[in-house]
Amino acid sequence: MSSLASIINNLTVSRSHQPLVILQSSNAQTSVPILRKVISSATSSSATLLFTFLYPPSSLVDGRTSPSLQVFDYTGHVPGYDTAWIDPRDEILATVTSAAAGSITVILDSIDTLVSDVSSTAQTYKFIQTLLQEILARSQPSVLVLHLLSHAITALLLQTSFSPTLLHLVAHPSSLLTHVSTTYLTLPPPAGTPEKFWSVFIPVTERTHDSERLVFGTDGHGSNAGVWSESSGAQKGFREFVVEVLVRNGGGEGRKRGVERTLYGWKGNAPCELAELDSLKSLRVRKRITEFAPNPIQNVSFNLTLTPSQEKSRSEVPLPYAHEGKPSGVPISTPAAILYDPDSADDIDDDDPDEDLDI
């Protein structure tokens, strides 16, 4: 699998094209830094349509404007509070359909907020399905990026029946990886076995209360663990976290159908390797404990060592009964024999056992 930076920067490249990208956040860890990076990379490579429902555009787009980026802000349109609220689905679909020919990137933030506005998971699912079909129908590789929290619609969007190909990026707090490694004694690959690690890590991540307890609990690490400082050159307030990357290929174009899953780190406002995270130093440092056997002749009140002359005299002393009757230095040859001491129950008789028979 390519690096996470390469994956984000080449979403619309035909060789590694994934038409559906899902960015998943949780209460314990947001994936907004990933979303910001995706928007920045997509703007520089293709026309980008950004529809915001949760976060204001100013928090997702940097100060630089780009002619290839169009922003549609729906954060101020809330059903029940905005008397002029109109269902935005038709407008979004019309905007995507009428977009200029070529490669485009459509980004929706966030789907769970759209579900709340529409008040129907099924209708939102059908709308996203129609939107994805418009993306797939374009002649140039295009991408639909969905940002969401853990929601009931998430399981529907991850089904192969919805899209056989998928790029799924899930943000996890780094303290969760430390918890799995210390509690279950399972290190992430390549330090640990991938099969063993994923069989433990995936069930733990599905229990969202564990992540929230590790971050917000009384014994948690807190939500500011791993903060980047201004002196290090990164943007202040962005934390370190772990990114679970799942790439699903549906086959076709000479590619085999399969699923690849790996972990990357996120440091500041850019992806990195997992080993570069400062918050996971405890997993990289292996304590080397060298134990020395105590010397029994140390710290005694008398001398147990021998001088060279004493060792020579000791070697010349003949051992009693070692070579009795034989000159020193001559090997002793003993003929092989079987020695048997009969037991009291053994019936050993030299007489003929059949002498009482009249033959």
PDB file of C-alpha atoms in Angstrom, residues 26 28 150 172 176 179-180 183-184 199-214:
ATOM      1  CA  SER A  26     -15.592  10.015  16.658  1.00  0.00           C
ATOM      2  CA  ALA A  28     -12.795  10.870  21.044  1.00  0.00           C
ATOM      3  CA  SER A 150     -20.113   7.028  13.858  1.00  0.00           C
ATOM      4  CA  HIS A 172      -8.271   7.066  16.424  1.00  0.00           C
ATOM      5  CA  LEU A 176      -6.129   3.717  22.137  1.00  0.00           C
ATOM      6  CA  HIS A 179      -4.051   0.754  25.550  1.00  0.00           C
ATOM      7  CA  VAL A 180      -4.224  -2.203  23.142  1.00  0.00           C
ATOM      8  CA  THR A 183      -3.466  -4.385  28.003  1.00  0.00           C
ATOM      9  CA  TYR A 184      -3.533  -7.111  25.352  1.00  0.00           C
ATOM     10  CA  SER A 199      -8.243  -9.385  15.625  1.00  0.00           C
ATOM     11  CA  VAL A 200      -7.790  -7.420  18.867  1.00  0.00           C
ATOM     12  CA  PHE A 201      -7.751  -3.825  17.602  1.00  0.00           C
ATOM     13  CA  ILE A 202     -10.934  -3.897  15.498  1.00  0.00           C
ATOM     14  CA  PRO A 203     -13.266  -5.158  18.284  1.00  0.00           C
ATOM     15  CA  VAL A 204     -11.798  -2.566  20.655  1.00  0.00           C
ATOM     16  CA  THR A 205     -12.419   0.289  18.197  1.00  0.00           C
ATOM     17  CA  GLU A 206     -16.003  -0.839  17.732  1.00  0.00           C
ATOM     18  CA  ARG A 207     -16.568  -0.249  21.447  1.00  0.00           C
ATOM     19  CA  THR A 208     -16.555   3.546  21.213  1.00  0.00           C
ATOM     20  CA  HIS A 209     -16.961   3.939  24.968  1.00  0.00           C
ATOM     21  CA  ASP A 210     -13.438   2.541  25.424  1.00  0.00           C
ATOM     22  CA  SER A 211     -11.934   5.319  23.318  1.00  0.00           C
ATOM     23  CA  GLU A 212     -13.982   7.957  25.088  1.00  0.00           C
ATOM     24  CA  ARG A 213     -12.959   6.623  28.489  1.00  0.00           C
ATOM     25  CA  LEU A 214      -9.274   6.677  27.530  1.00  0.00           C
TER      26      LEU A 214
END
